[in-house]
Short mmCIF file of C-alpha atoms in Angstrom, two decimals:
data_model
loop_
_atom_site.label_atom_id
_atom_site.label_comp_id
_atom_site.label_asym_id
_atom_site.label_seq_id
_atom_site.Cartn_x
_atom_site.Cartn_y
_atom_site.Cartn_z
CA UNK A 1 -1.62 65.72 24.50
CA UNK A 2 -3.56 68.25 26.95
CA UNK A 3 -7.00 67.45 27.57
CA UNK A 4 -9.66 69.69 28.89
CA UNK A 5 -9.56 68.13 32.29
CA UNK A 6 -6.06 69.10 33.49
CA UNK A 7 -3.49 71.79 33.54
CA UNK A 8 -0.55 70.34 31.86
CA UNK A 9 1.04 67.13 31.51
CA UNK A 10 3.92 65.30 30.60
CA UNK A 11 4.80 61.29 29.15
CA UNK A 12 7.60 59.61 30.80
CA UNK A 13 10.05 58.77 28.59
CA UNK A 14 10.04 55.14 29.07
CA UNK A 15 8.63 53.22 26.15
CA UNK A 16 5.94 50.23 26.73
CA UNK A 17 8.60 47.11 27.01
CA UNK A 18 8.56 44.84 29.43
CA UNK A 19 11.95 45.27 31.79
CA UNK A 20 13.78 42.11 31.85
CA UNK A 21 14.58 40.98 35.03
CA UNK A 22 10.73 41.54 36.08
CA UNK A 23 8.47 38.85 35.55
CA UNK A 24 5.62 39.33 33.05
CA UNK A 25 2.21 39.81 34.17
CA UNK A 26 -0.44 37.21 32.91
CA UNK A 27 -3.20 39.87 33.71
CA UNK A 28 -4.20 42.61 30.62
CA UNK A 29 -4.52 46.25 31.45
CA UNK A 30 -7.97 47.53 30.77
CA UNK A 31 -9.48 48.45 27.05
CA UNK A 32 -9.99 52.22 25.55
CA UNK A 33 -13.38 52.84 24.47
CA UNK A 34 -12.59 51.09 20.97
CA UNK A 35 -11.69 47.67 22.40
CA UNK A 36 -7.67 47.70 22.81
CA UNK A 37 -6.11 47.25 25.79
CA UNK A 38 -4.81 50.29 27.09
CA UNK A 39 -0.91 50.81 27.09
CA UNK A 40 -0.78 54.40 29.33
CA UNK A 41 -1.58 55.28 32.88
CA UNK A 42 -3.00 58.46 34.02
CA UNK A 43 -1.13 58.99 36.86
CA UNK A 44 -2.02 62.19 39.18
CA UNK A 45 1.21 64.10 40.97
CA UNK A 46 -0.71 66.72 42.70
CA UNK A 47 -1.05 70.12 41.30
CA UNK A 48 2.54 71.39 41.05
CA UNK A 49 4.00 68.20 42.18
CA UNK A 50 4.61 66.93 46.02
CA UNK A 51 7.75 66.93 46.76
CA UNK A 52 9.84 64.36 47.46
CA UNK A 53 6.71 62.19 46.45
CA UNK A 54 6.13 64.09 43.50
CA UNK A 55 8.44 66.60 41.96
CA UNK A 56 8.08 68.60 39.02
CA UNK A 57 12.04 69.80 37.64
CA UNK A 58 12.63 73.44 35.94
CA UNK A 59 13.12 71.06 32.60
CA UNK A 60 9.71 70.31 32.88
CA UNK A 61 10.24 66.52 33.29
CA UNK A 62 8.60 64.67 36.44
CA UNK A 63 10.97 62.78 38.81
CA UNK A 64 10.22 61.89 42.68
CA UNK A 65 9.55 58.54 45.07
CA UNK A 66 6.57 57.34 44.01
CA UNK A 67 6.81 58.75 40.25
CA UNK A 68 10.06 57.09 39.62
CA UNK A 69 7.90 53.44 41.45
CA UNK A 70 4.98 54.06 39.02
CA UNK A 71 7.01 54.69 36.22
CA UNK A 72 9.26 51.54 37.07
CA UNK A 73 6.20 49.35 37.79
CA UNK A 74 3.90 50.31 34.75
CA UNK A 75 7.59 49.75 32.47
CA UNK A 76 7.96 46.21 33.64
CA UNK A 77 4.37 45.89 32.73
CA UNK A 78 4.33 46.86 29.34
CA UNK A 79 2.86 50.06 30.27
CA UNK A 80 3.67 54.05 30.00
CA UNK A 81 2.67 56.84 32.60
CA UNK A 82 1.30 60.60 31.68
CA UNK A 83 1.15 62.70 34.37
CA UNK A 84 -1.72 64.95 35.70
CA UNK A 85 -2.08 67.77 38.16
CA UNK A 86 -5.78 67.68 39.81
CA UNK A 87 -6.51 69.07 42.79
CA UNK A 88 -7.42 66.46 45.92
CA UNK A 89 -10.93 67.00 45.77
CA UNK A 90 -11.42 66.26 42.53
CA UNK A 91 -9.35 62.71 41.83
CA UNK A 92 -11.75 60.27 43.65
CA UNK A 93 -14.20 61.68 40.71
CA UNK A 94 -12.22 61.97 37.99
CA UNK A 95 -10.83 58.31 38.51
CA UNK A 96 -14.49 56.94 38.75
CA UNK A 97 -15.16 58.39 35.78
CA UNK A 98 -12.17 57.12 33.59
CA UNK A 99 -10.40 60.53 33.47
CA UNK A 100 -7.68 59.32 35.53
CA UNK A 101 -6.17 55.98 36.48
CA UNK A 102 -3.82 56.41 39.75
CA UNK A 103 -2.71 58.56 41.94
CA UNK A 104 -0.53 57.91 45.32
CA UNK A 105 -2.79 57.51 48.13
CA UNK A 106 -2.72 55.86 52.01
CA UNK A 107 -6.44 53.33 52.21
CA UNK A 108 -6.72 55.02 55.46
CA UNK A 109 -7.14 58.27 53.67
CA UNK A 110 -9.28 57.24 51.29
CA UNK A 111 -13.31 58.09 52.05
CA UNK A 112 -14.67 54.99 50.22
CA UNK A 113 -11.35 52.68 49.70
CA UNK A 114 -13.67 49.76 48.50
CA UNK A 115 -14.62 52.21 45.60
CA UNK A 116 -10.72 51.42 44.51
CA UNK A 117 -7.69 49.12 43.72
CA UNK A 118 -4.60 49.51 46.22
CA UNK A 119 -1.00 48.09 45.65
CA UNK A 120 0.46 46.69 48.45
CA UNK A 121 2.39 49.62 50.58
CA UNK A 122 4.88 51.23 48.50
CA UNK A 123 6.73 52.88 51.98
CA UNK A 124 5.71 54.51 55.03
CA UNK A 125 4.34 57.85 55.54
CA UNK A 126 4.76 59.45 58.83
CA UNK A 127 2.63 62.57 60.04
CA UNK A 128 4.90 64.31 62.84
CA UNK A 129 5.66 68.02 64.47
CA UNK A 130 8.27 70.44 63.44
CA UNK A 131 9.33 73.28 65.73
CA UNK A 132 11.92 75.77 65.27
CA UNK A 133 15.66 75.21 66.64
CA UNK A 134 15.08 78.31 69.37
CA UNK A 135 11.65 77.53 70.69
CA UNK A 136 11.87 73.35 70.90
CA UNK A 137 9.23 71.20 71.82
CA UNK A 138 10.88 68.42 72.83
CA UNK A 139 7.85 66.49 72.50
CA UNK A 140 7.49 62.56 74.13
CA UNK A 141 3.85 62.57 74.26
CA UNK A 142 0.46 63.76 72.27
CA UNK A 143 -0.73 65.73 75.88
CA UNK A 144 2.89 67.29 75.45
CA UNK A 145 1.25 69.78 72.71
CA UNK A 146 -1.54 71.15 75.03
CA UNK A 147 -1.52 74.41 75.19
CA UNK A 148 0.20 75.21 71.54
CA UNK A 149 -0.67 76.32 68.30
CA UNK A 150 -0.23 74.00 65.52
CA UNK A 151 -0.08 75.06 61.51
CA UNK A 152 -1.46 72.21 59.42
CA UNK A 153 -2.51 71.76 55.74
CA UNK A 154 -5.67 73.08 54.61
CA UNK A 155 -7.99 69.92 54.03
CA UNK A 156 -5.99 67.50 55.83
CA UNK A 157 -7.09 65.79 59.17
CA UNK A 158 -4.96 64.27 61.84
CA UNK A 159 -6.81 61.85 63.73
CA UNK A 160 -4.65 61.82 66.67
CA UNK A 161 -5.20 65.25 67.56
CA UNK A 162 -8.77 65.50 66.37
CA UNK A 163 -10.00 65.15 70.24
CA UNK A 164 -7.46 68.08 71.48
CA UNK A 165 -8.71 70.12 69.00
CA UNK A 166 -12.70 69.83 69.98
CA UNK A 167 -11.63 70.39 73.17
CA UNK A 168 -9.25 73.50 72.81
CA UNK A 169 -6.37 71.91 74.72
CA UNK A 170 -4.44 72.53 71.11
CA UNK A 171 -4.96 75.08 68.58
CA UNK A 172 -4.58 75.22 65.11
CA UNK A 173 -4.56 77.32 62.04
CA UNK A 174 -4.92 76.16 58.41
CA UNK A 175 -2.30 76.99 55.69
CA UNK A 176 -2.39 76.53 52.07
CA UNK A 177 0.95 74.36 51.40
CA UNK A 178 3.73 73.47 53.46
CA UNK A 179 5.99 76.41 52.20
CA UNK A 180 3.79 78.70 53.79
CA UNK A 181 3.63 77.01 56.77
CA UNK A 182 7.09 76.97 57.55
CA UNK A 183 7.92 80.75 56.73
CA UNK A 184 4.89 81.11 58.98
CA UNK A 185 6.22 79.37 62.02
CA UNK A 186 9.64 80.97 61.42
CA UNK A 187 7.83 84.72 61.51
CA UNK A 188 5.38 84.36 64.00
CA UNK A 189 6.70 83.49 68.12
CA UNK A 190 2.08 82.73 68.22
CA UNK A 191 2.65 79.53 66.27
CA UNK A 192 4.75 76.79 68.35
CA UNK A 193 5.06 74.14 65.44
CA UNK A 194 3.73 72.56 62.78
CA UNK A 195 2.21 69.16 61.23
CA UNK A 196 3.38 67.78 57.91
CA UNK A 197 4.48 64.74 56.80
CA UNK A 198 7.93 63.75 57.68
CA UNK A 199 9.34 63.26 54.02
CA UNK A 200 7.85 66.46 52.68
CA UNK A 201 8.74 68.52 55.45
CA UNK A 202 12.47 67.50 55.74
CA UNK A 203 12.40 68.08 51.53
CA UNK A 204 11.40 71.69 52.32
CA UNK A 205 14.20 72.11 55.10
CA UNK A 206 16.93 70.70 53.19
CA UNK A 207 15.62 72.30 49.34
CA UNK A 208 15.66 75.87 51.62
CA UNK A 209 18.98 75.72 53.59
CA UNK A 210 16.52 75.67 56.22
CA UNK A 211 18.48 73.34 58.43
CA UNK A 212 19.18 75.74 61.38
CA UNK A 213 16.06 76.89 61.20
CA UNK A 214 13.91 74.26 62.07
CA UNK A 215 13.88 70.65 63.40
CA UNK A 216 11.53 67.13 63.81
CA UNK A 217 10.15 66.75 66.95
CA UNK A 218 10.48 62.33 67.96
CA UNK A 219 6.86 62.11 68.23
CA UNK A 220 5.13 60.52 65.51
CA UNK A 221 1.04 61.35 65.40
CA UNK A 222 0.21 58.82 62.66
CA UNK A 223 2.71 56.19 60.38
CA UNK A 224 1.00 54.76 57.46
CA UNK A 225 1.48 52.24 54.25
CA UNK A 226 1.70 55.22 51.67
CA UNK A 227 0.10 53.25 48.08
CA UNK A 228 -0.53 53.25 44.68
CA UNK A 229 -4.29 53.73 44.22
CA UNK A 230 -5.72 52.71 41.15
CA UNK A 231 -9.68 53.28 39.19
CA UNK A 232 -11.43 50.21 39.63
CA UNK A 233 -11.27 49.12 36.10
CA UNK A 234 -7.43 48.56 37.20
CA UNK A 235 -7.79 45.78 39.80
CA UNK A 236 -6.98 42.71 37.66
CA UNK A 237 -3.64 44.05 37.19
CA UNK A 238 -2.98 44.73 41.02
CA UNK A 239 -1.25 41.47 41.43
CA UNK A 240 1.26 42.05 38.73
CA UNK A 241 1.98 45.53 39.66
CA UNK A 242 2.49 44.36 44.00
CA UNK A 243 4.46 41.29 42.24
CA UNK A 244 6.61 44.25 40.50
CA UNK A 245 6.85 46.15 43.59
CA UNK A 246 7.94 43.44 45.82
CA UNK A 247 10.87 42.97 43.00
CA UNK A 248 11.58 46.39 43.53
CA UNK A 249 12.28 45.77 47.14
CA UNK A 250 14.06 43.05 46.99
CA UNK A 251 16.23 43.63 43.94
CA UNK A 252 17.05 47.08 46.05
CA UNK A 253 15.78 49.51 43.78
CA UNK A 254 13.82 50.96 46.01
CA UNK A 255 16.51 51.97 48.54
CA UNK A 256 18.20 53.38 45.63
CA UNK A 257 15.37 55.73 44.49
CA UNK A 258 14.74 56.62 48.28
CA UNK A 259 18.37 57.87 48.54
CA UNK A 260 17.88 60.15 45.38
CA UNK A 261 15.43 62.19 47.02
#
């Protein structure tokens, strides 16, 4: 069912039964406004998905990393997952005030993390440089990029060249999604490379045939645990659902969904 709060959405199509093979959680999900617990999560994929994180297919249907560990996670717990598109700005809101339940979030990224519930790290996310195959940067070091020109993503911050960039040593220009980032650095000699995270970027490359276009510089500006983060009224169940997730590891699952995407 749409509600006035998001674009679209769409229920995954697993029902609410417990996987076997997962152990049940003693915890209860939290109740609606009439008393029952809950059996859905509101789960926010970014507005027209992030790929490989988040993907939305030309069926309509929702796929990607850390939609197919939700999905698998809120299964073994009884539990189903709608999804919503809401812009960034507007999810720390919207989960404080019961609109929506999760989204996939780093703590470090996170203005007031105590505000929240976090799972355990589901993987690592890894901010780095891309530069095109003719003009390499052949980066080793952060001081490496003075001088340059760097395309990031409007609204995102990179601590590790925040100082550079007060003091003019590197450059940058803001972009509204990663697609136009890379046609940008592949048009324009100005630009020297860009910063993205490593995942998305190398889903753009490869989903573009863009693989003699560009390449990842070895420099990594920032790695970090890449979660689950969940509305407060959520944090009873965040030892079942890290208990799930550690199955997942273990049992291998999540290598498997990694090498789908």
């Amino acid at each position: 069912m749409m509600t006035a709060f998001c674009r679209w959405g769409f229920v995954s199509a697993l029902w609410a039964v417990a996987v076997p093979g997962f152990a049940v959680c003693s915890a209860s999900p939290p109740s609606t406004e009439s008393g029952t617990p809950t059996s859905q999560i509101l789960f926010n994929i970014a507005p027209g998905g992030y790929p490989p994180y988040t993907v939305i297919n030309s069926d309509g249907s929702v796929s990607g990393i850390m939609w197919d560990v939700m999905t698998t996670i809120a299964n073994a717990n009884g539990l189903t997952v709608e999804a919503r598109q809401i812009p960034s700005k507007r999810v720390d809101n919207f989960m404080l005030s019961g609109e929506l339940d999760a989204t996939m979030r780093a703590i470090e990224w996170t203005r007031k993390p105590e505000q929240f519930a976090f799972t355990e790290g589901v993987l690592k996310a890894q901010d780095v440089i891309f530069s095109t195959r003719k003009r390499p940067l052949e980066l080793n070091s952060i001081d490496d990029l003075e001088g340059t020109i760097l395309l990031k993503h409007l609204g995102f911050s990179y601590p590790m060249l925040e100082a550079h960039l007060e003091a003019g040593t590197i450059r940058s220009i803001d972009a509204p999604d990663g697609q136009t980032m890379f046609r940008r650095l592949a048009g324009a000699e100005r630009f020297n490379g860009l910063v993205f995270n490593r995942r998305a970027g190398e889903w753009i490359i490869q989903h573009n045939n863009w693989q003699d276009t560009f390449i990842r510089e070895p420099l990594v500006l920032e790695e970090t645990d890449y979660r689950l983060m969940f509305s407060p009224q959520w944090r009873p169940m965040m030892s079942c659902f890290d208990e799930t997730l550690l199955q997942i590891k273990q049992d291998g699952l999540l290598d498997s969904i990694l090498a789908r995407y």
